Coordinates of C-alpha atoms in Angstrom, one line a residue:
Chain A
M1 CA 0.1 0.2 -0.3
A2 CA 2.5 2.6 0.9
V3 CA 5.3 1.3 -1.6
P4 CA 4.1 3.6 -4.5
L5 CA 4.0 6.5 -2.3
G6 CA 7.6 5.7 -0.7
Y7 CA 8.8 4.8 -4.5
A8 CA 7.5 8.3 -5.6
V9 CA 9.3 10.1 -2.4
L10 CA 12.5 8.6 -2.9
S11 CA 12.2 8.7 -7.2
G12 CA 12.1 12.7 -6.2
F13 CA 15.6 12.6 -4.8
K14 CA 17.1 11.2 -7.4
S15 CA 18.8 12.6 -10.9
T16 CA 16.5 11.4 -13.8
D17 CA 19.5 9.4 -15.4
Q18 CA 20.1 8.3 -11.7
L19 CA 16.5 6.8 -11.5
S20 CA 17.2 4.7 -15.0
R21 CA 20.0 3.1 -13.7
N22 CA 19.1 2.4 -10.1
P23 CA 15.1 2.5 -10.1
I24 CA 14.9 0.5 -6.8
G25 CA 17.6 1.3 -4.3
L26 CA 18.0 4.3 -1.8
P27 CA 19.1 8.1 -3.9
D28 CA 22.8 8.0 -4.3
P29 CA 24.1 10.9 -4.1
W30 CA 20.3 12.3 -2.8
V31 CA 19.7 15.2 -4.9
T32 CA 17.1 17.9 -3.6
S33 CA 17.2 20.2 -6.5
N34 CA 13.8 18.3 -7.8
Y35 CA 12.1 19.2 -4.7
T36 CA 13.4 22.7 -3.9
D37 CA 13.3 23.8 -7.8
I38 CA 9.8 23.5 -7.7
L39 CA 9.2 25.0 -4.1
G40 CA 11.0 27.4 -5.5
S41 CA 8.5 28.2 -8.1
G42 CA 5.9 30.4 -8.0
S43 CA 3.7 28.4 -10.1
F44 CA 3.3 25.7 -8.0
W45 CA 2.2 28.1 -4.7
Q46 CA -0.3 29.2 -7.8
L47 CA -2.1 26.1 -7.7
V48 CA -1.9 25.7 -3.9
G49 CA -3.4 28.9 -3.5
S50 CA -6.2 28.4 -6.2
S51 CA -6.9 25.2 -4.7
T52 CA -7.6 26.2 -1.3
L53 CA -9.3 29.6 -2.3
I54 CA -12.0 26.9 -4.7
A55 CA -12.1 24.9 -1.5
A56 CA -12.9 27.3 1.0
G57 CA -15.2 29.2 -1.2
T58 CA -17.2 26.2 -2.3
T59 CA -17.2 24.8 1.2
V60 CA -18.4 28.0 2.8
V61 CA -21.0 28.4 0.1
V62 CA -22.7 24.6 0.0
V63 CA -22.1 24.2 4.2
A64 CA -24.2 27.7 4.8
V65 CA -26.8 27.3 1.9
S66 CA -27.4 23.6 3.2
A67 CA -27.3 24.3 6.8
L68 CA -30.1 26.7 6.0
A69 CA -32.1 24.3 3.8
A70 CA -31.4 21.4 6.1
F71 CA -33.0 23.6 9.2
S72 CA -36.0 24.2 7.6
F73 CA -36.5 19.9 6.5
A74 CA -35.7 19.1 9.8
R75 CA -38.0 21.9 12.1
F76 CA -40.8 22.8 9.9
A77 CA -43.7 20.9 9.1
F78 CA -45.1 22.5 5.7
R79 CA -46.4 21.5 2.5
G80 CA -44.2 20.3 -0.1
R81 CA -41.6 19.6 2.2
E82 CA -41.0 15.6 1.6
M83 CA -41.4 16.7 -2.5
L84 CA -38.7 19.1 -2.0
F85 CA -36.7 16.5 -0.1
T86 CA -36.8 13.8 -2.4
L87 CA -36.2 16.0 -5.3
F88 CA -32.6 16.7 -3.2
T89 CA -32.0 13.3 -2.6
M90 CA -32.4 12.2 -6.2
G91 CA -29.4 14.5 -6.4
L92 CA -27.2 12.2 -4.8
M93 CA -27.6 10.0 -8.1
F94 CA -26.4 12.4 -10.3
P95 CA -23.5 12.0 -11.8
F96 CA -21.5 14.9 -12.2
A97 CA -20.4 13.6 -16.1
V98 CA -24.4 13.9 -17.1
A99 CA -24.5 17.3 -16.2
A100 CA -21.4 18.4 -17.3
L101 CA -21.4 19.3 -20.8
P102 CA -24.8 21.7 -20.7
L103 CA -23.4 23.1 -17.4
F104 CA -19.7 23.9 -19.4
L105 CA -22.7 26.0 -22.2
L106 CA -24.3 27.7 -19.4
L107 CA -20.9 28.6 -17.5
R108 CA -19.9 30.3 -20.8
S109 CA -23.0 32.1 -21.2
M110 CA -23.0 33.4 -17.8
H111 CA -19.5 34.5 -18.6
L112 CA -17.7 32.3 -15.7
L113 CA -15.0 30.5 -17.6
D114 CA -11.9 31.2 -16.4
N115 CA -13.5 32.2 -13.0
P116 CA -13.1 30.6 -9.8
L117 CA -17.0 31.3 -9.6
G118 CA -17.3 28.8 -12.8
V119 CA -15.8 26.0 -10.1
I120 CA -17.3 27.2 -6.7
L121 CA -20.7 27.2 -7.4
P122 CA -21.5 24.0 -9.3
Q123 CA -19.5 22.1 -6.9
A124 CA -21.5 23.5 -4.3
A125 CA -24.6 23.1 -5.8
F126 CA -23.6 19.3 -6.4
G127 CA -22.9 19.3 -2.7
L128 CA -26.0 20.1 -1.5
P129 CA -27.8 17.0 -1.4
M130 CA -25.0 14.9 0.5
T131 CA -24.8 18.4 2.9
I132 CA -28.4 18.4 3.7
V133 CA -29.3 15.0 4.4
V134 CA -26.1 14.5 6.8
L135 CA -27.2 18.3 8.4
R136 CA -30.8 17.4 8.4
G137 CA -30.1 13.9 10.2
F138 CA -28.1 16.1 12.8
F139 CA -30.6 18.9 13.3
R140 CA -33.6 16.9 14.2
E141 CA -32.0 15.2 17.2
I142 CA -32.1 19.0 18.8
P143 CA -34.3 18.0 21.1
A144 CA -38.0 20.3 20.8
E145 CA -38.0 21.8 24.2
L146 CA -34.4 23.7 23.5
E147 CA -36.6 25.2 21.1
E148 CA -39.8 25.6 22.7
A149 CA -37.7 27.1 25.7
A150 CA -35.9 29.5 22.6
T151 CA -39.3 30.4 21.3
L152 CA -40.5 31.3 25.3
D153 CA -37.4 33.5 25.1
G154 CA -38.4 35.4 22.0
C155 CA -36.2 34.0 20.0
G156 CA -37.5 33.7 16.3
P157 CA -36.5 31.0 13.7
L158 CA -34.0 32.7 12.5
T159 CA -32.5 33.6 15.9
F160 CA -32.8 30.1 16.9
F161 CA -30.9 28.8 13.8
W162 CA -28.2 31.5 13.9
R163 CA -27.7 31.5 18.3
I164 CA -28.6 27.9 19.3
L165 CA -28.6 25.6 16.8
L166 CA -25.2 26.2 14.5
P167 CA -23.2 26.5 17.2
M168 CA -24.8 22.9 18.8
A169 CA -24.3 21.6 15.4
R170 CA -20.7 22.2 15.1
P171 CA -19.5 18.7 15.2
A172 CA -22.0 18.0 12.4
L173 CA -20.8 21.4 10.6
G174 CA -17.7 20.0 10.6
T175 CA -17.9 16.6 9.3
V176 CA -19.8 17.7 6.5
S177 CA -17.0 20.9 5.7
V178 CA -14.5 18.8 5.8
L179 CA -16.0 16.4 3.2
A180 CA -16.8 19.5 1.2
V181 CA -13.1 20.7 1.2
V182 CA -11.5 16.8 0.0
G183 CA -14.4 16.7 -3.0
S184 CA -13.5 20.3 -4.2
W185 CA -9.8 19.7 -3.3
N186 CA -9.8 16.4 -5.7
N187 CA -12.3 17.8 -8.4
F188 CA -10.5 17.4 -11.9
L189 CA -13.2 17.0 -14.4
L190 CA -14.9 21.0 -13.9
P191 CA -11.9 23.0 -13.3
L192 CA -10.5 21.0 -16.3
L193 CA -13.5 22.4 -18.3
V194 CA -13.4 25.4 -16.6
F195 CA -10.1 27.2 -16.7
N196 CA -8.3 27.1 -19.9
E197 CA -5.7 29.7 -18.4
P198 CA -3.6 29.0 -16.2
T199 CA -4.2 31.4 -13.7
W200 CA -6.1 29.1 -11.7
W201 CA -5.8 26.0 -12.1
T202 CA -5.5 23.4 -9.7
I203 CA -3.7 20.9 -8.4
P204 CA -4.9 17.8 -10.5
I205 CA -5.1 19.9 -13.4
G206 CA -1.6 21.1 -12.4
V207 CA 0.2 17.8 -12.0
Q208 CA -1.2 16.2 -15.0
Q209 CA 0.0 19.4 -17.0
F210 CA 3.1 19.2 -15.8
Q211 CA 3.6 15.6 -16.8
G212 CA 2.9 16.4 -20.1
Q213 CA 5.4 18.9 -19.9
Y214 CA 8.2 17.2 -18.5
S215 CA 7.1 13.5 -19.7
A216 CA 11.0 12.7 -20.1
E217 CA 12.2 14.1 -16.6
Y218 CA 10.6 11.4 -14.5
A219 CA 12.2 12.2 -11.3
R220 CA 11.1 15.7 -11.5
V221 CA 7.5 14.6 -12.1
F222 CA 8.0 12.4 -9.0
A223 CA 9.1 15.1 -7.0
Y224 CA 5.7 17.5 -8.0
L225 CA 3.7 14.7 -7.3
V226 CA 4.9 13.9 -4.0
L227 CA 4.4 17.9 -3.4
A228 CA 1.2 17.9 -4.8
M229 CA -0.1 14.9 -2.3
V230 CA 1.4 16.9 0.7
P231 CA -1.7 19.2 1.1
A232 CA -4.1 16.8 1.2
L233 CA -2.3 14.2 3.2
A234 CA -1.8 17.0 6.1
F235 CA -5.4 18.1 6.2
Y236 CA -6.1 14.5 6.0
S237 CA -4.1 14.0 9.4
V238 CA -5.6 16.5 10.8
A239 CA -9.4 16.1 10.1
E240 CA -9.4 12.3 9.8
R241 CA -11.9 12.0 12.6
Q242 CA -14.5 14.5 11.1
L243 CA -13.8 12.9 7.5
V244 CA -14.4 8.9 8.2
G245 CA -17.2 10.2 10.9
G246 CA -18.9 12.1 8.3
L247 CA -18.5 9.0 5.5
A248 CA -19.9 7.0 8.0
A249 CA -22.7 8.7 8.7
G250 CA -23.0 9.8 5.2
A251 CA -23.0 6.0 3.8
T252 CA -25.8 5.0 6.2
K253 CA -28.0 7.5 6.0
G254 CA -27.6 8.4 2.3
Chain B
M1 CA -41.0 16.6 12.9
T2 CA -41.7 17.9 16.8
S3 CA -41.2 21.9 16.2
T4 CA -42.7 24.8 18.1
F5 CA -42.5 26.6 14.6
L6 CA -45.9 24.7 13.9
P7 CA -48.7 27.3 13.6
D8 CA -50.9 24.6 14.6
K9 CA -49.6 21.4 16.8
R10 CA -52.3 19.1 14.8
S11 CA -51.2 19.4 11.7
G12 CA -48.8 17.1 10.1
P13 CA -47.2 17.4 6.8
D14 CA -48.8 17.6 4.0
V15 CA -52.5 17.6 5.3
G16 CA -55.2 19.5 3.5
P17 CA -56.1 22.6 3.6
P18 CA -57.8 23.6 7.1
P19 CA -60.9 22.4 8.2
P20 CA -63.3 25.6 7.8
S21 CA -63.9 27.1 11.3
P22 CA -66.2 30.1 10.8
G23 CA -65.1 33.6 12.0
S24 CA -61.0 32.9 12.5
S25 CA -60.8 30.7 9.1
R26 CA -59.2 33.9 7.3
S27 CA -56.5 35.0 9.8
R28 CA -55.9 31.1 10.3
T29 CA -55.0 31.0 6.4
R30 CA -52.7 33.9 7.0
R31 CA -51.0 32.4 9.7
R32 CA -50.5 29.3 7.8
A33 CA -49.0 31.0 4.3
R34 CA -47.0 33.2 6.6
H35 CA -45.4 30.0 8.1
W36 CA -45.2 28.2 4.7
L37 CA -43.3 31.6 3.3
T38 CA -40.6 31.2 6.5
A39 CA -40.1 27.5 5.8
V40 CA -39.5 27.8 2.5
G41 CA -37.7 30.9 2.6
F42 CA -34.9 29.3 3.9
Q43 CA -35.0 26.9 1.1
V44 CA -34.7 29.4 -1.6
P45 CA -30.8 29.9 -1.7
A46 CA -30.7 25.9 -2.3
L47 CA -33.5 25.7 -4.8
V48 CA -32.1 28.6 -6.9
L49 CA -28.4 26.8 -6.7
F50 CA -29.6 23.5 -7.1
G51 CA -32.0 24.4 -9.7
T52 CA -29.7 26.6 -12.1
L53 CA -26.8 24.7 -11.5
V54 CA -28.1 21.2 -11.1
L55 CA -31.3 20.4 -12.4
L56 CA -31.4 22.8 -15.1
P57 CA -28.1 21.6 -17.1
M58 CA -30.0 17.6 -16.6
L59 CA -32.6 19.0 -18.3
F60 CA -31.4 20.6 -20.9
A61 CA -29.3 17.6 -21.4
L62 CA -31.9 15.8 -21.9
Y63 CA -33.4 18.2 -24.9
A64 CA -30.4 18.1 -26.2
S65 CA -30.1 14.5 -26.5
F66 CA -32.9 14.6 -29.5
F67 CA -30.8 17.1 -31.5
R68 CA -28.2 16.8 -33.8
W69 CA -26.0 19.7 -32.7
G70 CA -22.4 20.9 -32.8
G71 CA -22.5 23.1 -29.3
F72 CA -23.0 26.5 -30.7
G73 CA -26.2 28.7 -30.8
M74 CA -29.3 26.5 -29.9
P75 CA -29.9 23.1 -30.9
D76 CA -32.5 22.9 -34.1
D77 CA -32.1 20.0 -36.1
Y78 CA -34.3 17.7 -34.4
I79 CA -33.9 14.4 -35.1
G80 CA -35.8 12.2 -32.1
G81 CA -34.6 9.2 -30.9
D82 CA -32.0 8.6 -33.9
N83 CA -28.9 9.4 -31.2
F84 CA -30.2 6.4 -29.1
T85 CA -30.7 4.4 -32.1
R86 CA -26.9 5.0 -32.9
L87 CA -26.0 4.7 -29.4
F88 CA -27.3 1.3 -29.1
Q89 CA -25.4 0.4 -32.4
D90 CA -22.4 2.1 -31.7
P91 CA -19.6 -0.6 -30.6
V92 CA -17.6 1.6 -28.5
F93 CA -21.0 2.5 -26.4
L94 CA -21.8 -1.1 -25.9
G95 CA -18.0 -1.9 -25.3
D96 CA -18.6 0.8 -22.8
L97 CA -21.7 -1.2 -21.2
W98 CA -19.1 -4.5 -21.3
R99 CA -16.1 -2.9 -19.6
C100 CA -18.7 -1.2 -17.0
L101 CA -19.7 -4.4 -15.6
L102 CA -16.7 -5.8 -16.0
L103 CA -15.7 -3.4 -13.6
V104 CA -18.5 -4.0 -11.2
G105 CA -18.1 -7.6 -11.2
L106 CA -14.6 -7.4 -10.5
S107 CA -15.2 -4.9 -7.9
L108 CA -17.5 -7.2 -6.0
V109 CA -15.9 -10.2 -6.5
L110 CA -12.4 -8.9 -5.7
Q111 CA -12.2 -5.5 -4.3
L112 CA -15.0 -5.7 -1.6
P113 CA -14.0 -9.2 0.0
F114 CA -10.4 -8.3 0.4
A115 CA -11.6 -5.0 2.4
L116 CA -14.2 -6.5 4.4
A117 CA -11.3 -9.2 5.7
L118 CA -8.5 -6.4 6.0
A119 CA -11.5 -4.5 8.2
V120 CA -12.1 -7.7 10.2
A121 CA -8.2 -8.0 10.7
L122 CA -7.8 -4.3 11.6
N123 CA -11.1 -4.8 14.0
Q124 CA -8.8 -7.2 15.9
K125 CA -6.8 -5.7 18.7
I126 CA -3.1 -5.3 17.0
R127 CA -0.4 -3.6 17.3
G128 CA -0.3 -0.5 15.2
R129 CA -3.8 -0.7 13.7
A130 CA -3.9 2.7 14.2
V131 CA -1.5 3.5 11.7
Y132 CA -2.3 0.8 9.0
R133 CA -5.8 2.5 9.3
M134 CA -3.7 6.1 8.3
L135 CA -2.2 4.4 5.5
F136 CA -4.8 2.3 3.7
F137 CA -6.9 4.8 3.9
A138 CA -4.5 7.6 2.5
P139 CA -5.3 6.5 -0.8
Y140 CA -8.4 7.6 -0.7
I141 CA -7.7 11.2 -0.2
L142 CA -5.4 11.2 -3.1
S143 CA -7.0 12.8 -6.0
E144 CA -7.6 10.9 -9.0
A145 CA -5.3 12.7 -10.9
I146 CA -2.7 12.2 -8.8
T147 CA -3.3 8.7 -8.5
G148 CA -3.2 8.3 -12.5
V149 CA -0.5 10.1 -13.0
L150 CA 1.5 8.1 -10.1
F151 CA 0.6 4.9 -11.3
S152 CA 0.8 5.8 -15.1
M153 CA 5.0 6.4 -14.0
I154 CA 4.8 2.9 -12.2
F155 CA 3.4 1.1 -15.0
A156 CA 5.6 2.7 -17.8
P157 CA 6.6 0.5 -19.7
D158 CA 10.5 -0.6 -19.5
D159 CA 11.1 2.1 -16.5
G160 CA 8.4 1.4 -14.4
L161 CA 9.0 0.5 -11.0
A162 CA 6.3 -2.5 -11.9
D163 CA 8.8 -4.1 -14.4
H164 CA 11.7 -3.4 -12.5
V165 CA 10.2 -5.4 -9.7
L166 CA 8.8 -8.2 -11.9
G167 CA 12.4 -8.4 -13.4
A168 CA 14.0 -8.2 -9.9
I169 CA 12.4 -11.6 -8.9
G170 CA 13.2 -12.9 -12.5
L171 CA 9.6 -12.6 -14.2
D172 CA 11.3 -10.5 -16.6
G173 CA 8.7 -10.0 -19.6
V174 CA 5.4 -10.6 -17.6
G175 CA 4.5 -7.4 -17.3
G176 CA 5.4 -5.0 -20.5
Q177 CA 3.3 -2.6 -22.0
W178 CA 0.4 -2.4 -19.1
F179 CA -2.0 0.7 -19.9
A180 CA -0.6 0.4 -23.7
D181 CA -1.7 -3.3 -24.2
P182 CA -5.6 -3.8 -24.9
S183 CA -5.1 -7.2 -23.1
T184 CA -3.8 -6.0 -20.0
V185 CA -5.2 -2.0 -19.7
M186 CA -8.0 -3.2 -18.1
A187 CA -7.1 -5.5 -15.6
T188 CA -3.8 -2.7 -14.5
L189 CA -6.7 0.0 -14.2
F190 CA -8.6 -2.2 -11.8
L191 CA -5.3 -2.8 -9.8
V192 CA -5.3 0.8 -9.3
M193 CA -8.8 1.5 -8.8
T194 CA -8.4 -1.2 -5.7
W195 CA -5.5 0.8 -4.5
K196 CA -7.3 3.9 -4.6
Y197 CA -11.2 2.6 -3.1
F198 CA -10.6 -0.4 -1.0
G199 CA -9.7 1.8 1.8
F200 CA -12.8 3.9 1.9
H201 CA -14.8 0.6 1.9
M202 CA -12.6 -1.0 4.5
M203 CA -13.6 1.9 6.5
L204 CA -17.1 1.5 6.2
Y205 CA -17.0 -2.1 7.3
L206 CA -14.7 -0.9 9.8
A207 CA -17.5 1.8 11.3
G208 CA -20.5 -1.1 10.8
L209 CA -18.0 -3.7 12.6
Q210 CA -17.6 -1.5 15.8
S211 CA -21.8 -0.8 16.1
I212 CA -21.8 -5.1 16.4
P213 CA -22.5 -5.3 20.2
A214 CA -19.6 -7.6 21.4
E215 CA -22.2 -9.7 23.4
L216 CA -23.4 -11.3 20.3
T217 CA -19.7 -12.7 19.4
E218 CA -19.2 -13.4 22.7
A219 CA -22.7 -15.6 23.2
A220 CA -21.5 -17.5 20.1
L221 CA -17.8 -18.1 21.2
I222 CA -19.6 -19.4 24.5
D223 CA -22.1 -21.7 22.3
G224 CA -18.8 -22.8 21.1
A225 CA -18.9 -21.3 17.6
G226 CA -15.8 -21.2 15.7
P227 CA -14.0 -18.0 14.1
W228 CA -15.5 -18.6 10.9
Q229 CA -19.1 -19.4 12.3
R230 CA -18.8 -16.5 14.0
F231 CA -18.2 -14.5 11.0
R232 CA -20.7 -16.4 9.3
N233 CA -23.4 -16.4 11.4
V234 CA -23.1 -13.4 13.6
T235 CA -20.6 -10.8 11.8
L236 CA -21.7 -11.4 8.4
P237 CA -25.7 -10.8 8.5
L238 CA -25.3 -8.0 11.2
L239 CA -22.9 -6.3 8.5
A240 CA -25.4 -6.8 5.9
P241 CA -26.5 -3.0 5.6
T242 CA -23.3 -1.5 5.2
L243 CA -22.2 -4.3 2.8
R244 CA -25.2 -3.1 0.4
I245 CA -24.5 0.6 0.7
S246 CA -20.9 -0.6 0.0
V247 CA -21.6 -2.5 -3.0
F248 CA -24.0 0.9 -4.1
L249 CA -21.6 2.8 -3.7
S250 CA -19.2 0.8 -5.9
V251 CA -21.5 0.0 -7.9
I252 CA -22.7 4.2 -8.9
G253 CA -18.8 4.4 -9.0
S254 CA -17.7 2.2 -11.8
I255 CA -20.9 3.6 -13.7
Q256 CA -19.7 7.1 -13.7
L257 CA -15.9 6.6 -13.8
F258 CA -13.8 9.3 -15.9
D259 CA -11.1 11.4 -13.9
L260 CA -8.8 7.8 -13.7
V261 CA -9.3 6.8 -16.5
W262 CA -9.1 10.2 -18.5
V263 CA -5.2 11.0 -16.5
V264 CA -3.6 7.7 -17.4
T265 CA -4.8 6.1 -20.8
A266 CA -7.9 9.2 -22.1
G267 CA -9.6 5.5 -22.9
G268 CA -7.2 4.3 -25.2
P269 CA -5.6 2.0 -26.4
D270 CA -8.2 2.1 -29.5
H271 CA -10.9 2.8 -26.9
H272 CA -10.0 -0.5 -24.8
S273 CA -10.5 1.6 -21.8
E274 CA -13.1 3.8 -22.2
T275 CA -16.1 4.4 -19.8
M276 CA -19.1 5.6 -21.1
A277 CA -18.1 9.4 -19.2
V278 CA -14.6 9.4 -21.4
T279 CA -17.0 8.3 -24.3
M280 CA -18.9 11.2 -23.9
F281 CA -16.2 13.6 -23.2
Q282 CA -14.7 13.0 -26.3
Y283 CA -17.5 13.5 -28.1
G284 CA -18.7 16.1 -26.4
F285 CA -15.7 18.1 -26.1
K286 CA -13.1 17.1 -28.7
R287 CA -15.6 15.9 -31.9
Y288 CA -17.9 18.8 -31.2
Q289 CA -21.1 16.3 -31.5
V290 CA -22.9 17.1 -28.4
G291 CA -26.2 15.8 -29.3
Y292 CA -24.9 12.6 -29.6
A293 CA -22.7 13.3 -26.1
S294 CA -26.0 14.3 -24.4
A295 CA -27.3 10.9 -25.5
I296 CA -24.7 9.3 -23.7
S297 CA -25.5 11.5 -20.6
V298 CA -28.8 10.4 -20.6
A299 CA -28.1 6.9 -21.2
M300 CA -25.5 6.8 -18.3
F301 CA -28.0 8.9 -15.6
G302 CA -30.6 6.2 -16.8
I303 CA -28.8 3.6 -15.9
S304 CA -27.9 5.1 -12.4
L305 CA -31.5 5.9 -11.6
V306 CA -32.7 2.5 -12.6
F307 CA -29.9 0.6 -11.1
A308 CA -30.6 2.8 -7.9
L309 CA -34.4 2.6 -8.0
A310 CA -34.1 -1.0 -8.5
Y311 CA -31.4 -1.2 -5.6
Q312 CA -33.4 0.6 -3.2
R313 CA -37.1 -0.9 -3.8
F314 CA -35.2 -4.8 -3.9
V315 CA -32.0 -4.8 -1.7
L316 CA -32.4 -1.7 0.8
R317 CA -35.7 -2.1 1.6
R318 CA -34.7 -5.2 3.7
D319 CA -32.7 -2.9 5.9
L320 CA -36.1 -0.9 7.1
Q321 CA -37.7 -4.4 8.4
G322 CA -36.1 -7.6 10.5
A323 CA -35.0 -7.3 13.7
T324 CA -31.7 -8.5 12.9
T325 CA -30.9 -5.4 10.5
T326 CA -32.1 -3.0 12.4
M327 CA -30.4 -3.2 15.3
R328 CA -27.2 -1.8 14.6
G329 CA -28.8 1.7 15.5
G330 CA -28.1 4.6 13.0
G331 CA -24.8 4.9 13.1
A332 CA -23.5 8.4 13.9

């Protein structure tokens, strides 16, 4: 399991020449220039910055919008509720690839190509079903007595939502945020369609382009891959609990 | 369900108009209307986002699938169901269906049992199991693009790690072309998919295993059941809901596979690793046959939907009834 990863790390410390003579053993001598060159160039940091901005934007939008909708689904009885909820849950089955073409045309007509919003908004939209389902389940578990008490104290729905429900739901919000960040970070097809210019390229796009550009310099590509993995793996080691808990919750409830 | 924001405690969801009560009926209707507006008001941002960027494109794909259309201007050359007739005579698309079945079959027969075995092993108290968990799950965090590039280099003909390892243990010439050979490309892709996804399924199983009360296995132990019997008769039935979800996700994932294939082979050599999504992308974005590509999209959605509905109707339904399956109490 770890072999491919370890192999990539070690290969990054070789020169391409060394890699072809000595593909399996330890680097001799250790070459650090592959890594330092990439870290020293602005383009790699641009990818990191762009991926971060897009992930953050997507997460804020999808969590905020889903929380409002999930609140309404969980705490109100109103005509058409079940129908609306079914509509959103059906979204769990919509493969993104199906909508890719018309979505591209729509974004083009809205002049959102080569614009980070062109990735953030569709990602948030496709993230809604899962986020709403998880949050709704959580919001339902908050006891009605709490709501009654708040209402007696003069809380309107919005105040209750903002002052009481959201702070109480922090663990669930954490889980869905982590899922949204990972989903956005790894998305490939949408940024590929939306970003023609390299200005906003995200890490997955950058990796693919880099491989195309330096296809003969294996060691460099390995170093690039390793550096591209670092943010995701670092994030994972911090957010592991939230992520795994969220996957289990999402899978049993979705 | 219970909410003090209800105007009337007796009115559940979706009840008809309130019974006419003389005198107060008008103000009551108004109050109900205001309540409805408040409730739906919270939905508006979600509806706008979902409607414009998910539903509208989906419906438009359906519409465009009835036209011969290159993607510029509005579609105007209506050809009825011709795109669909063509689809089911297209050897590439029929190949896509076959490859999809192949991936589903391989996943169910190889990948999921492997994930289950590891989950059972990691559920024991062994040293360093937290580290193993991290390690096995880590590939799932990496994007398919990164995974794809990594493995396209590991399986590079002649220079890659795979060929060197085989050479080192005296199996020269066993590997060879990997992704470039029509006869090995799918097997190699499946290997990469397994590397990337089995950790996800393993984590699901671990979560499921941990919700099985220990008393049950202990009771079976006291009754003299061996390890296999305990697994077969206690663990497996109690894990069934988790297994059904994992099978569902695995099948849907196989139907929609795109990123990995696109990065590694782009469907080649000669369509031998193409998936439905890749074919759609080829026609839609490379060959500008947008109408036909939309028909592929619609077919993909149809297949996902039919599978999902049938699965929910015939398989998942069982999770809602029967004592053994409801015992594991909802997770999260």
